[in-house]
Amino acid sequence: MCGIVGYIGERSAVGIILEGLKRLEYRGYDSAGVAVLGPGGLQVRRSAGRIKQLEAILREQPVKGSVGLGHTRWATHGRPSEENAHPHTDCSGSLVVVHNGILENYLPIKERLVAEGHTFKSETDTEVLAHLIERHLKESPRLEDAVKKALRELRGSYAIGVVSTGAPDRLVAAKHGAGAVVVGLGAGETVIASDIPAILAHTRDVVVLEDAEVAVVRRDGIELSTLDDQPVQREPTRILWDPIMAEKGGYRHFMLKEIYEQPRAVTDTMRGRVVPESGNVILPDVNLDPAAVREIRRIVLLACGTSYHAALVGRSMLERLAGIPCEVDLGSEFRYRDAVVGPDTLVVALSQSGETADTLGAVKAARAKGTPLLAITNVVGSALSREATGVLYTHAGPEIGVASSKTFTATMTACYLLALYLGRQRGALTAEEGRKRIQELLEIPRLMEATLELDAAVAELARALFHYQNFLYLGRGTHYPIALEGALKLKELSYIHAEGYAAGEMKHGPIALIDEAMPVVALTPRDHTYERMLGNIEEVRARDGKVIAVAHAGDREIAAKADHVIAVPPAVDLLSPILMVIPLQLLAYHMAVRRGCDVDQPRNLAKSVTVE
Ligand code: AGP
């Protein structure tokens, strides 16, 4: 799960590569490097740490040339260090490789190469690929042929870029199973990258590589073929994102910007999909004809992390509105329980990135049993969307902050649309009910705007709370997943220990933790869980716990029972989670800022987790 950028054109490559890498730092940031091919041959500069450190090295030892590759790393094999940073070279230093993914059988191949006289300088799996290509170049002098032969020997996942002094007019890129490789076609120049924001400053016309494809990338375009040498024709796609969408837009952090973008993101998720007059939802890309919809007996939702929490809310939506039994499983666990699924089970995989290896592994296991697969994802053309039989894109726009925010609320909105769609198709919802539910949904962006006005009050609360070391988040029903998400946000951003619990479970164990040093965030919407939540709050207070209630505006009763109340606009219980999570995102954000944490790139995390 690293970021790759490559450039070939007339301009100096290094600046373009560095700028691109900065936009990909969310993919990994423990070390970085560049290699540029110029009059002086291949010049490689690498550094442990972030791209800023690499830039300092480049100021002292500049490189020149108009062909090059860069990489920002998240370590899988070998600790983060200069030696393990990419690009990696072959023995002669005339070829470099950058790689995202894991080469599973690198060790036996490395042993063989060492026996043949190759010398290795790093602990990485990637370096094996550089030496393997070097070896194949002896019999297959065309770089792309040698790359293909090397890749055919390797098992695992990869997105790679290769440059060689023997082929100064091209880069070679390939991918299989790892993160994306996007090729941007400019005027007299071509840029490759792991994600679109790294390319947008140069061109909007992109070609996305599929699995087991290899691209020969030249200044004036690309040639695509499969690993087994079949030519591939693919028209470029025009990307309509405004480059400013991928910038901070005046906010101090990407995450804050993304929290504020939520009303827009949720609106975009609904855009063109709801018909208020008929109470219907139009989702052509889910690719389920009416007969297939009627045949669904069960839904299994698969996801990880924040997307898993969205799936838990989605389950309530689907069961209530579509009347279909639902289960939710973690992508990382599904394969280990021999789940009974089949053609009448609709598997719905939720993943912001569409590249999460655990979720992809789970859906492959499900697909092997003949299930249809619907992907809910934010990334068009992602691995998950390609694996799926139908897609529901969230259209939330690029999310750069490593901790998800706008994609969480957009994913819950997508689940709601799906639930309405299935409910209407199966006759579980009348047209009148459909109209009412759509009206309630259409109100949500405005209510989200109102909820964001709590920002200053939440920042003030963060000032009072940021020195605590442990937090408990409690919720019931549709707000239990919001308790989980609130706790996850706090852990990720501020490194404070936090637990999310189903409030009813507190008495079964966690109550032992409660004392004056344990603030408890209690999600207390005025719904059918309200009385029981009040009971839980009393239990906390009786043990000297500090209570922060996230409640519905206008609730007078709660003010007498909690130390702090965050009053969120009321909404029906299936949609209230979309509002209630916002103050929890803001609380985690402000606590992290107070504690001096790196909000956009928390330690040890990466945006797309492309390893299992
Ligand atoms: C969210 O804040 C996390 N960083 C993480 O849990 C994330 O949601 C998880 O890795 C799943 O990612 P995905 O949605 O891209 O599959």
XYZ file of C-alpha atoms and ligand atoms in Angstrom:
628
model
C 0.000 0.000 0.000
C 2.382 2.553 -1.301
C 2.175 5.415 -3.771
C 3.839 5.335 -7.173
C 4.373 8.178 -9.640
C 6.186 8.027 -12.971
C 6.829 10.640 -15.633
C 8.074 10.627 -19.213
C 8.009 13.797 -21.324
C 9.982 16.915 -22.084
C 9.910 18.565 -18.675
C 12.127 17.902 -15.677
C 10.725 14.746 -14.110
C 11.708 15.227 -10.486
C 9.384 18.132 -9.576
C 6.392 16.463 -11.198
C 7.119 13.212 -9.396
C 7.561 14.895 -5.999
C 4.341 16.876 -6.359
C 2.510 13.690 -7.310
C 4.005 11.777 -4.377
C 2.820 14.445 -1.962
C -0.733 13.823 -3.154
C -0.235 10.111 -2.540
C 1.327 10.345 0.905
C -1.987 9.144 2.328
C -1.091 5.716 0.915
C 2.001 5.401 3.040
C 4.632 7.740 4.362
C 7.430 5.897 6.112
C 10.058 6.381 3.410
C 10.308 7.743 -0.115
C 12.540 7.819 -3.160
C 12.965 8.868 -6.778
C 14.994 7.670 -9.735
C 15.548 9.898 -12.756
C 17.070 8.883 -16.054
C 19.160 11.660 -17.544
C 22.443 12.374 -19.251
C 24.292 11.022 -16.221
C 22.422 7.678 -16.331
C 20.033 6.572 -13.591
C 20.243 8.719 -10.503
C 18.517 7.374 -7.388
C 17.801 9.332 -4.205
C 16.011 7.776 -1.236
C 15.229 8.606 2.316
C 13.584 7.204 5.404
C 10.698 9.395 6.579
C 8.446 11.669 4.631
C 8.808 13.336 1.276
C 10.094 16.514 2.941
C 13.199 14.551 3.953
C 13.654 13.303 0.424
C 13.362 16.873 -0.855
C 16.149 17.950 1.515
C 18.397 15.243 0.058
C 17.511 16.310 -3.474
C 18.433 19.922 -2.713
C 21.940 18.752 -1.795
C 22.222 16.114 -4.507
C 19.934 17.179 -7.370
C 18.967 14.882 -10.231
C 18.251 15.831 -13.841
C 16.239 14.112 -16.544
C 12.815 13.885 -18.129
C 12.064 10.231 -17.360
C 11.631 8.988 -13.821
C 9.814 7.133 -11.086
C 8.991 7.940 -7.473
C 7.570 6.050 -4.531
C 6.173 6.736 -1.067
C 6.188 3.642 1.090
C 4.192 1.843 3.781
C 6.420 -0.984 4.933
C 5.410 -4.612 4.494
C 8.755 -6.426 4.024
C 11.660 -4.758 5.792
C 11.521 -1.893 8.258
C 11.180 1.702 7.039
C 14.753 2.742 6.187
C 16.729 4.260 3.349
C 17.960 0.839 2.131
C 14.415 -0.526 2.017
C 12.959 2.604 0.386
C 12.062 2.308 -3.297
C 13.162 2.550 -6.104
C 15.214 -0.645 -5.981
C 17.964 -1.337 -8.476
C 19.438 -4.423 -10.090
C 23.128 -5.424 -9.705
C 24.341 -3.121 -12.452
C 22.347 -0.090 -11.276
C 20.946 0.351 -14.778
C 17.358 -0.605 -13.938
C 14.968 0.554 -11.212
C 11.660 -0.777 -9.908
C 8.963 0.774 -7.711
C 6.303 -1.526 -6.312
C 3.089 -1.520 -4.325
C 1.886 -4.897 -3.020
C 3.439 -8.123 -1.797
C 5.398 -10.725 -3.780
C 4.575 -13.941 -1.969
C 7.225 -16.253 -3.432
C 10.119 -13.796 -3.365
C 12.241 -15.808 -0.919
C 12.891 -18.941 -3.045
C 13.493 -16.721 -6.083
C 15.895 -14.571 -4.078
C 17.807 -17.692 -2.977
C 18.092 -18.814 -6.591
C 19.309 -15.398 -7.718
C 21.839 -15.206 -4.894
C 23.156 -18.623 -5.972
C 23.550 -17.213 -9.492
C 25.661 -14.352 -8.142
C 23.151 -11.535 -7.575
C 23.836 -9.280 -4.608
C 20.914 -7.842 -2.639
C 21.014 -4.590 -0.718
C 17.597 -4.493 0.972
C 15.224 -6.699 2.963
C 12.362 -6.090 0.553
C 10.444 -8.428 -1.713
C 10.565 -5.741 -4.411
C 14.301 -5.937 -4.990
C 13.829 -9.510 -6.220
C 11.795 -8.168 -9.105
C 14.592 -5.789 -10.155
C 17.091 -8.666 -10.248
C 14.672 -11.008 -11.978
C 14.074 -8.470 -14.754
C 17.847 -7.959 -15.064
C 18.238 -11.704 -15.530
C 15.507 -11.913 -18.189
C 16.914 -8.920 -20.057
C 19.845 -11.140 -21.043
C 17.590 -13.295 -23.246
C 14.787 -10.791 -23.902
C 16.346 -7.409 -24.570
C 12.976 -5.552 -24.870
C 12.282 -4.203 -21.386
C 8.551 -5.033 -21.489
C 9.267 -8.657 -22.456
C 11.722 -9.081 -19.598
C 9.238 -7.490 -17.182
C 6.482 -9.850 -18.311
C 8.714 -12.898 -17.958
C 9.708 -11.832 -14.460
C 6.124 -11.177 -13.437
C 5.021 -14.577 -14.726
C 7.394 -16.151 -12.198
C 6.048 -14.197 -9.285
C 2.994 -14.837 -7.131
C 1.251 -12.153 -5.144
C 0.015 -8.649 -5.730
C 1.735 -5.806 -7.452
C 1.448 -2.426 -9.038
C 4.851 -1.578 -10.480
C 6.830 0.911 -12.515
C 10.147 0.085 -14.204
C 12.773 2.254 -15.892
C 15.966 1.044 -17.553
C 18.908 2.833 -19.128
C 18.585 0.347 -22.008
C 15.122 1.730 -22.910
C 15.276 5.468 -22.233
C 12.153 6.166 -24.336
C 9.727 4.312 -22.064
C 8.484 3.345 -18.632
C 6.898 -0.029 -18.099
C 3.970 -0.314 -15.690
C 1.954 -3.356 -14.655
C -0.541 -4.408 -12.047
C -2.127 -7.449 -10.543
C -4.288 -7.478 -7.456
C -2.647 -4.539 -5.666
C -3.691 -0.896 -5.734
C -4.489 0.886 -8.976
C -2.178 2.044 -11.776
C -3.625 5.066 -13.539
C -1.953 6.355 -16.706
C -2.519 10.041 -17.503
C -2.171 10.975 -21.159
C -0.879 14.539 -21.605
C 0.405 16.527 -24.576
C 3.859 15.123 -25.292
C 4.059 13.632 -21.822
C 2.598 10.734 -19.872
C 2.248 10.368 -16.120
C 1.555 7.174 -14.201
C 0.332 7.076 -10.615
C -1.402 5.004 -7.968
C -4.275 7.459 -7.822
C -5.894 10.225 -9.813
C -5.012 13.264 -7.618
C -1.339 12.762 -8.536
C -2.191 13.192 -12.218
C -4.873 15.869 -12.327
C -2.452 18.808 -12.486
C -1.185 17.465 -15.836
C -4.105 15.827 -17.598
C -7.672 14.626 -17.157
C -7.479 11.804 -19.703
C -6.635 8.568 -17.982
C -6.425 4.864 -18.675
C -6.747 2.543 -15.666
C -4.857 -0.742 -15.860
C -6.721 -3.980 -15.174
C -5.240 -6.995 -13.417
C -2.462 -8.824 -15.287
C -1.958 -5.972 -17.720
C 1.300 -4.353 -18.726
C 1.658 -0.866 -20.195
C 4.553 0.418 -22.241
C 4.408 4.115 -21.430
C 5.935 6.606 -23.842
C 5.879 10.404 -24.159
C 3.177 10.172 -26.800
C 0.944 7.461 -25.316
C 0.756 3.863 -24.165
C 0.589 0.343 -25.538
C -1.384 -2.049 -23.400
C -1.169 -5.811 -23.388
C -1.866 -8.684 -21.044
C 0.814 -10.557 -19.186
C 0.442 -13.345 -21.743
C 1.001 -10.943 -24.644
C -2.531 -10.299 -25.870
C -2.903 -6.703 -27.081
C -5.528 -4.624 -25.211
C -7.411 -1.613 -26.597
C -8.877 0.799 -24.068
C -10.159 4.318 -24.615
C -9.116 6.928 -22.039
C -11.683 8.087 -19.470
C -12.091 11.810 -18.840
C -11.873 12.678 -15.146
C -14.158 15.518 -14.186
C -12.866 16.137 -10.662
C -11.763 19.682 -10.118
C -8.101 19.583 -8.995
C -9.080 21.920 -6.143
C -11.336 19.158 -4.859
C -8.176 17.276 -4.064
C -6.647 20.222 -2.198
C -7.283 21.455 1.353
C -9.489 24.306 0.160
C -8.502 26.678 2.953
C -9.048 24.238 5.820
C -6.245 23.471 8.226
C -6.453 19.755 7.486
C -7.920 17.585 4.749
C -9.974 15.807 7.362
C -11.669 18.978 8.550
C -12.408 19.907 4.955
C -13.863 16.462 4.377
C -16.008 16.665 7.529
C -17.420 19.923 6.184
C -17.949 18.442 2.721
C -20.413 15.891 4.070
C -23.665 17.647 3.156
C -22.360 17.957 -0.396
C -21.107 14.370 -0.468
C -24.446 12.998 0.741
C -26.267 15.142 -1.823
C -24.013 13.750 -4.552
C -24.716 10.204 -3.384
C -28.453 10.814 -3.857
C -28.122 12.921 -6.995
C -30.249 11.623 -9.865
C -31.229 8.520 -7.925
C -34.373 9.475 -6.021
C -37.761 10.231 -7.518
C -39.716 12.086 -4.799
C -42.972 12.027 -6.796
C -43.157 8.252 -7.233
C -41.304 7.248 -4.064
C -38.869 5.255 -6.200
C -35.100 4.979 -6.312
C -33.223 4.461 -9.586
C -30.052 2.403 -9.354
C -29.321 1.003 -12.827
C -25.736 0.041 -12.057
C -26.679 -2.362 -9.289
C -27.516 -4.601 -12.185
C -30.322 -6.561 -10.528
C -33.395 -7.209 -12.633
C -36.777 -7.429 -10.863
C -36.714 -11.236 -10.896
C -33.243 -11.273 -9.321
C -34.408 -8.803 -6.657
C -37.357 -11.019 -5.759
C -35.093 -14.060 -5.463
C -32.847 -12.534 -2.799
C -33.360 -14.485 0.413
C -30.556 -12.964 2.460
C -28.026 -10.160 2.322
C -24.467 -10.443 3.648
C -22.650 -7.159 4.088
C -18.833 -7.320 4.097
C -16.480 -4.499 5.036
C -13.635 -3.374 7.289
C -13.091 -0.512 9.725
C -15.305 2.495 9.200
C -17.009 0.818 6.241
C -17.926 -2.034 8.590
C -19.629 0.458 10.881
C -21.537 1.838 7.896
C -22.550 -1.739 7.075
C -23.928 -2.210 10.599
C -26.167 0.821 10.095
C -26.946 -0.464 6.584
C -28.199 -3.741 8.041
C -30.896 -1.925 10.032
C -31.888 0.025 6.918
C -32.104 -3.063 4.731
C -34.000 -5.162 7.257
C -36.470 -2.385 8.038
C -37.092 -1.030 4.540
C -36.548 -4.057 2.340
C -37.594 -6.760 4.809
C -34.651 -8.974 3.887
C -32.665 -10.818 6.584
C -29.150 -9.346 6.773
C -25.839 -10.272 8.278
C -22.721 -8.183 8.563
C -19.229 -9.628 8.639
C -15.747 -8.228 8.765
C -13.902 -8.660 5.495
C -10.955 -10.005 7.461
C -13.070 -12.698 9.180
C -15.577 -13.865 6.574
C -13.290 -16.446 4.997
C -12.580 -18.169 8.263
C -16.122 -19.249 9.059
C -17.204 -21.243 6.015
C -20.238 -19.026 5.575
C -23.255 -20.629 3.956
C -23.962 -18.389 0.973
C -25.230 -19.122 -2.502
C -26.948 -17.670 -5.548
C -29.909 -16.429 -3.448
C -27.604 -14.454 -1.130
C -26.806 -10.927 -2.220
C -23.324 -10.058 -1.022
C -22.836 -6.329 -0.576
C -19.215 -5.269 -0.100
C -18.605 -1.774 1.240
C -15.215 -0.148 0.768
C -14.325 3.513 0.352
C -11.176 2.715 -1.581
C -12.444 -0.419 -3.268
C -8.925 -1.742 -2.748
C -9.015 -3.156 0.797
C -7.387 -6.562 0.533
C -9.407 -8.107 3.373
C -12.693 -7.086 1.777
C -11.543 -8.203 -1.666
C -10.476 -11.562 -0.225
C -13.880 -11.988 1.407
C -15.831 -11.171 -1.745
C -13.749 -13.578 -3.793
C -14.587 -16.323 -1.304
C -18.280 -15.435 -1.559
C -18.217 -15.195 -5.354
C -16.665 -18.668 -5.517
C -19.940 -19.914 -4.010
C -21.968 -18.299 -6.786
C -23.293 -15.198 -5.040
C -24.076 -11.997 -6.897
C -21.874 -9.179 -5.589
C -22.831 -5.567 -5.218
C -20.007 -3.110 -4.486
C -20.629 0.108 -2.585
C -17.465 2.101 -3.144
C -16.196 5.616 -3.647
C -13.589 4.828 -6.269
C -14.690 4.395 -9.839
C -12.846 1.559 -11.525
C -11.468 0.217 -8.218
C -10.654 -3.479 -7.837
C -13.893 -4.062 -5.921
C -16.016 -2.418 -8.585
C -14.383 -4.603 -11.208
C -14.971 -7.758 -9.220
C -18.641 -6.942 -8.643
C -21.716 -7.838 -10.670
C -23.206 -4.460 -9.779
C -21.968 -1.183 -8.326
C -23.354 1.661 -6.259
C -20.800 4.463 -6.271
C -20.953 6.870 -3.347
C -19.652 9.820 -5.406
C -18.227 11.474 -2.294
C -15.136 12.679 -4.188
C -11.525 11.928 -3.223
C -10.938 11.460 0.483
C -7.381 12.348 1.410
C -7.520 12.266 5.220
C -6.555 8.761 6.268
C -9.448 8.633 8.728
C -12.715 8.338 6.833
C -15.415 10.932 7.417
C -17.415 11.999 4.358
C -17.229 8.531 2.864
C -18.798 7.110 6.048
C -21.898 9.285 5.783
C -22.017 8.818 2.002
C -21.811 5.037 2.424
C -24.685 5.038 4.947
C -26.667 7.127 2.461
C -25.920 4.613 -0.285
C -27.166 1.823 1.997
C -30.367 3.763 2.573
C -30.868 4.161 -1.183
C -30.279 0.457 -1.673
C -32.747 -0.408 1.087
C -35.402 1.863 -0.467
C -34.702 0.451 -3.915
C -35.039 -3.168 -2.791
C -38.007 -2.346 -0.571
C -39.918 -0.738 -3.431
C -38.978 -3.454 -5.928
C -40.089 -6.234 -3.599
C -43.269 -4.504 -2.537
C -42.085 -4.204 1.071
C -42.636 -0.429 0.841
C -45.682 1.238 -0.655
C -45.303 4.242 -2.971
C -46.524 6.453 -0.148
C -43.965 5.052 2.272
C -41.308 5.466 -0.418
C -42.266 9.121 -0.870
C -42.136 9.744 2.886
C -38.740 8.042 3.251
C -37.328 9.989 0.317
C -38.578 13.269 1.799
C -36.865 12.415 5.081
C -33.659 11.626 3.222
C -33.764 14.841 1.191
C -33.856 16.807 4.449
C -30.602 15.278 5.660
C -28.027 17.539 3.899
C -29.668 20.633 5.391
C -29.686 19.012 8.830
C -26.029 18.096 8.362
C -25.235 21.768 7.683
C -27.015 22.652 10.925
C -25.085 19.930 12.775
C -21.770 21.340 11.511
C -22.617 24.565 13.332
C -21.787 22.655 16.516
C -18.115 22.813 15.562
C -17.124 25.661 17.900
C -18.965 24.102 20.855
C -17.347 20.722 20.183
C -13.904 22.369 19.942
C -14.552 23.908 23.361
C -15.546 20.499 24.727
C -12.342 19.023 23.304
C -10.403 21.590 25.312
C -12.000 20.229 28.479
C -11.467 16.577 27.580
C -8.242 16.221 25.639
C -6.087 15.218 28.614
C -8.187 12.126 29.484
C -6.591 8.795 28.594
C -9.646 6.543 28.228
C -13.115 6.984 26.783
C -16.199 4.815 26.509
C -18.751 5.367 23.716
C -22.221 3.881 24.204
C -25.109 3.521 21.796
C -28.112 1.327 21.082
C -29.905 0.263 17.920
C -28.882 2.246 14.864
C -26.580 4.343 17.058
C -24.518 1.437 18.375
C -22.393 1.493 15.173
C -21.990 5.251 15.728
C -20.544 4.528 19.161
C -18.076 2.159 17.476
C -17.220 4.773 14.857
C -16.825 7.576 17.411
C -14.401 5.441 19.395
C -12.484 4.434 16.249
C -12.118 8.079 15.199
C -10.753 9.020 18.619
C -8.260 6.136 18.614
C -7.069 6.777 15.078
C -6.673 10.527 15.335
C -5.637 11.245 18.893
C -4.154 7.898 20.031
C -6.470 7.965 23.060
C -7.782 4.600 24.150
C -11.507 4.433 23.409
C -14.052 1.601 23.376
C -17.342 1.573 21.531
C -19.990 -0.568 23.231
C -23.597 -1.531 22.826
C -24.982 0.331 25.816
C -26.863 -2.722 27.068
C -23.570 -4.608 27.262
C -22.016 -2.123 29.675
C -23.379 -3.932 32.712
C -21.864 -7.175 31.408
C -18.290 -5.975 31.932
C -17.148 -2.498 30.918
C -18.997 -0.932 33.851
C -16.045 -2.080 35.955
C -13.915 0.533 34.186
C -16.074 3.490 35.090
C -14.763 6.094 37.498
C -14.132 9.838 37.424
C -11.252 9.355 34.983
C -13.470 7.719 32.330
C -15.605 10.095 30.258
C -18.553 8.307 28.648
C -19.983 9.546 25.364
C -23.625 8.412 25.304
C -25.604 8.550 22.068
C -29.076 9.369 23.312
C -31.438 10.116 20.435
C -35.096 10.533 21.307
C -36.161 7.205 19.767
C -37.315 3.845 21.132
C -33.928 3.377 22.844
C -34.151 6.637 24.805
C -35.424 5.386 28.183
C -32.866 2.602 28.306
C -30.061 5.002 27.376
C -31.139 7.249 30.258
C -30.842 4.211 32.523
C -27.297 3.626 31.281
C -26.417 7.251 31.905
C -27.657 6.921 35.500
C -25.473 3.847 35.938
C -22.432 5.821 34.766
C -23.222 8.791 37.005
C -23.678 6.532 40.032
C -20.044 5.501 39.525
C -18.734 9.061 39.195
C -18.298 8.808 35.421
C -18.439 11.971 33.367
C -21.266 11.869 30.784
C -21.199 13.587 27.412
C -24.618 13.052 25.874
C -25.113 13.403 22.137
C -28.859 14.016 22.070
C -31.592 15.465 19.941
C -32.000 19.236 20.075
C -34.998 20.202 22.229
C -34.482 17.370 24.721
C -34.726 19.116 28.122
C -34.597 15.955 30.207
C -31.088 15.012 29.163
C -29.577 18.316 30.260
C -30.235 17.441 33.888
C -28.491 14.098 33.579
C -25.329 14.772 31.586
C -22.219 16.843 32.276
C -22.221 18.035 28.665
C -24.903 17.831 26.005
C -24.263 18.044 22.274
C -27.642 18.808 20.743
C -28.010 17.470 17.192
C -31.044 18.162 14.976
C -33.568 15.338 15.348
C -34.113 12.837 12.543
C -35.810 9.435 12.248
C -33.790 6.609 13.754
C -32.591 5.157 10.425
C -31.139 8.515 9.347
C -30.165 10.040 12.685
C -26.779 8.165 12.637
C -25.753 10.287 9.631
C -26.120 13.379 11.822
C -25.000 11.984 15.175
C -21.606 10.927 13.878
C -20.652 14.469 12.871
C -19.967 15.826 16.388
C -18.017 12.645 17.143
C -15.822 13.226 14.082
C -15.318 16.835 15.188
C -14.572 15.816 18.761
C -11.880 13.360 17.637
C -10.484 15.963 15.252
C -10.215 18.745 17.857
C -8.805 16.425 20.527
C -6.125 15.302 18.059
C -5.255 18.881 17.134
C -4.990 19.790 20.847
C -2.688 16.835 21.422
C -0.495 17.822 18.486
C -1.247 14.676 16.465
C -0.930 14.420 12.704
C -4.627 14.471 11.832
C -4.375 13.701 8.130
C -1.762 10.986 8.437
C -2.042 9.315 11.816
C 0.865 7.112 12.797
C 0.924 3.476 11.618
C -2.116 3.892 9.355
C -2.595 4.032 5.615
C -5.610 5.007 3.563
C -5.845 1.909 1.422
C -4.942 -1.273 3.236
C -3.951 -3.445 0.283
C -2.388 -6.229 2.344
C -4.210 -8.868 4.387
C -11.204 4.691 8.633
O -11.079 5.845 9.363
C -10.065 3.804 8.662
N -8.841 4.436 8.431
C -10.220 2.399 8.198
O -10.862 1.722 9.230
C -10.966 2.109 6.877
O -12.323 2.415 7.020
C -10.773 0.634 6.508
O -9.418 0.390 6.290
C -11.581 0.220 5.316
O -11.230 0.956 4.187
P -12.122 0.929 2.879
O -13.415 1.548 3.216
O -11.331 1.699 1.865
O -12.284 -0.513 2.502
